[in-house]
Each structure stands twice: as C-alpha cells, then as structure tokens.
Amino acid sequence: MANTQTPVFRSPVAAGSSTAPATMGATSALSLADETGVGIVSVRNRDEGSLIERFATRFGRATRSGNTLMAGQRPGECIIMGDRSGVVGLAASKQLAGDAVVELTHGRVVLRVTGAQASSTLEKVCSLDWSDAMMPNGAVTSGSVAKVTCDVIRDDAANGTRSYLLTADRSFGQYLFDALVDAGDEFGIVVG
Amino acid sequence: MLLVPCPNCGPRNSSDLRYVGESHKRPDPATTTPEEWRTYLYMHKNPADWMMETWYCSSGCRRFFTIERHTATSEFRNPPLPGGKRGGRA
C-alpha cells in the first residue's frame, strides 16, 4: 500500500536542546540561527569557466540574486541556495551535458552566525583567518569548524551586520550547533 | 603547527589535510613485476632532505596535490599553481 503521507522536513537541530540562554530571538551582538530548511543544489563540472559563465560565481566567491545565493565552494563546483523549488528550477534551467547536479537540501545542515562577535566566535573553533582582508563579504571557504568539515559563506545582512552561513553534513548538525553555542557563550550568543 | 600551502585554499593547518605519503611514479599494473609493485607500495626513500609528497586537502578544496617538503625542517617549496595537481621542480 502506497504511503500517501506528505513528507515533513525536520531539522537535525532539536529546538531547545542546547544550553543557550532563554532569550531566544532577542536582539544581540551575536546570534545563531538554524536555516536548515533552505534549498541547496550542488552543480559540478570539470569546466570551471562554464560554471562561472552560467552561475556568475567562481571558486571562493558567492553572489546573491534576491533570495538566491550562488557560491563557488571548490574548483569546478558551486552550490545554489534559496527557496527549494526556485534553486532546483534554476539548476535545471542552466544544466548542460557534463554537469553533475545533486540536490542536497536534506543532506546538509545550515547554520547562520550573525553579529559583530561572529568572527570572534568562529576563531575559537576554527583555525582560519576571519579578518575582512581574508574573508570579506561574499567570500567562500571550507575548513574544519569544531572538527567538522564545513563550507562557510560570508553573507552579511542588508544593514552590513557581519554574518556567516555554515553548511555541514546533516548528521553533524546538533553537535555543530551545540559547539557554536558553547563557543559564543562568552559573547552572549542568543539562539533564533 | 605545520602550515601546508594548499594551491587552492592557501596556507592551512596540517590537521585540515591528510598526508598521503611520498610521491613517486606508479608502475603500470599490467606490465610490472611483483618486485616492482612491492617496492612501489612499501619501500620508501625517507630522506632527511627535500622530498616530493602528496597531500589531500580534506577540509578545504578536496583535491590531491604534490609538493616538496624538507623532512628535517618541514619547509615547503614549489607548490602547484591554483587548480594544478603537481608541484615541485619541473
């Protein structure tokens, strides 16, 4: 008998599972948000130039078009993030022979660290240089964050507030979330 | 801390990469002798000098590349160009 139930998307980060302060959603110098529901599609092609031409991004850089973010994660590989149906449609509309297109929406956890102290928090759990010179707005890098391999996009808010988008394998979601809350505790991190 | 100059990601902590080992030419499996194959797999020069090594950037660009490292001082030289795989002297 066919299963007619509509699939329900669940984040790997359980609400209220961390030791974060109870001031959820409050305005703070540092906040952590779970944005795992965002759609993610990976596009790979050996021809880096082809990806640059079609998705207006290159290795190490991200470009935003409305709610859609296109980021060059690795040489010959980019991800498109945004509304799920939108990013799947965008990838399909620009797909060429030789592309490997994979939807990763349900395979990745997406966390956003925002605030003036965001880089100080990440410095505690990652050995990368988070200064503006090395990681300006729109920069993309990959590295070990709290011993978890993450892709990181500097995606500042519209008002210029420093913000980082971290994606990692879904199964590391809860651990990564807790590790970031722990690291941001001294800066007064709030969740939400 | 050992800083490894990844051609794509820049200098990275060695804990972000995986050391693959000494880089040397792989014999053709179709024509090699068992002795040559055994030498390729298990025998290493391990000099206290400059040596070609293969590294894998597991936390960054996820690419293999070769580079020269001085095994006594752990200095690196002649990394490949960005996007390239083989470094060292031409």
PDB file of C-alpha atoms in Angstrom, chain A residues 44 46 59 73-77 108 126-128 134 141-144 147-151, chain B residues 1 3 6-13 15-16 57-63 82-83 85:
ATOM      1  CA  ARG A  44      29.757  20.222 -10.596  1.00  0.00           C
ATOM      2  CA  ARG A  46      35.173  19.976 -14.778  1.00  0.00           C
ATOM      3  CA  PHE A  59      35.730  29.331  -6.609  1.00  0.00           C
ATOM      4  CA  GLN A  73      32.770  26.026  -2.937  1.00  0.00           C
ATOM      5  CA  ARG A  74      35.545  24.218  -4.729  1.00  0.00           C
ATOM      6  CA  PRO A  75      37.206  24.410  -8.129  1.00  0.00           C
ATOM      7  CA  GLY A  76      34.577  23.250 -10.602  1.00  0.00           C
ATOM      8  CA  GLU A  77      31.823  23.061  -8.031  1.00  0.00           C
ATOM      9  CA  ARG A 108      23.095  19.353   4.882  1.00  0.00           C
ATOM     10  CA  CYS A 126      38.367  27.126  13.575  1.00  0.00           C
ATOM     11  CA  SER A 127      41.940  27.916  12.587  1.00  0.00           C
ATOM     12  CA  LEU A 128      41.055  30.029   9.536  1.00  0.00           C
ATOM     13  CA  MET A 134      40.966  37.316   4.087  1.00  0.00           C
ATOM     14  CA  THR A 141      35.855  28.890   2.116  1.00  0.00           C
ATOM     15  CA  SER A 142      35.908  25.406   3.547  1.00  0.00           C
ATOM     16  CA  GLY A 143      37.545  24.286   6.716  1.00  0.00           C
ATOM     17  CA  SER A 144      37.324  22.435   9.957  1.00  0.00           C
ATOM     18  CA  LYS A 147      36.464  19.438  13.942  1.00  0.00           C
ATOM     19  CA  VAL A 148      33.572  19.282  11.435  1.00  0.00           C
ATOM     20  CA  THR A 149      34.290  19.942   7.778  1.00  0.00           C
ATOM     21  CA  CYS A 150      32.138  22.934   6.877  1.00  0.00           C
ATOM     22  CA  ASP A 151      31.608  25.198   3.917  1.00  0.00           C
TER      23      ASP A 151
ATOM     24  CA  MET B   1      51.782  23.517  13.893  1.00  0.00           C
ATOM     25  CA  LEU B   3      51.285  25.108   7.718  1.00  0.00           C
ATOM     26  CA  CYS B   6      47.361  24.263  -0.450  1.00  0.00           C
ATOM     27  CA  PRO B   7      47.333  25.622  -4.020  1.00  0.00           C
ATOM     28  CA  ASN B   8      43.605  26.377  -3.829  1.00  0.00           C
ATOM     29  CA  CYS B   9      42.954  27.267  -0.189  1.00  0.00           C
ATOM     30  CA  GLY B  10      46.218  28.880   0.812  1.00  0.00           C
ATOM     31  CA  PRO B  11      48.205  28.024   3.963  1.00  0.00           C
ATOM     32  CA  ARG B  12      46.276  25.578   6.126  1.00  0.00           C
ATOM     33  CA  ASN B  13      46.890  23.782   9.364  1.00  0.00           C
ATOM     34  CA  SER B  15      45.197  18.894  10.617  1.00  0.00           C
ATOM     35  CA  ASP B  16      42.900  20.191   7.842  1.00  0.00           C
ATOM     36  CA  CYS B  57      43.007  18.890   1.310  1.00  0.00           C
ATOM     37  CA  SER B  58      40.203  17.085   3.095  1.00  0.00           C
ATOM     38  CA  SER B  59      38.628  20.066   4.856  1.00  0.00           C
ATOM     39  CA  GLY B  60      39.087  22.580   2.065  1.00  0.00           C
ATOM     40  CA  CYS B  61      39.095  22.096  -1.687  1.00  0.00           C
ATOM     41  CA  ARG B  62      39.143  18.275  -1.504  1.00  0.00           C
ATOM     42  CA  ARG B  63      41.917  17.996  -4.045  1.00  0.00           C
ATOM     43  CA  PRO B  82      45.959  27.110  -8.250  1.00  0.00           C
ATOM     44  CA  GLY B  83      43.924  24.392  -9.888  1.00  0.00           C
ATOM     45  CA  LYS B  85      47.985  18.995  -9.030  1.00  0.00           C
TER      46      LYS B  85
END
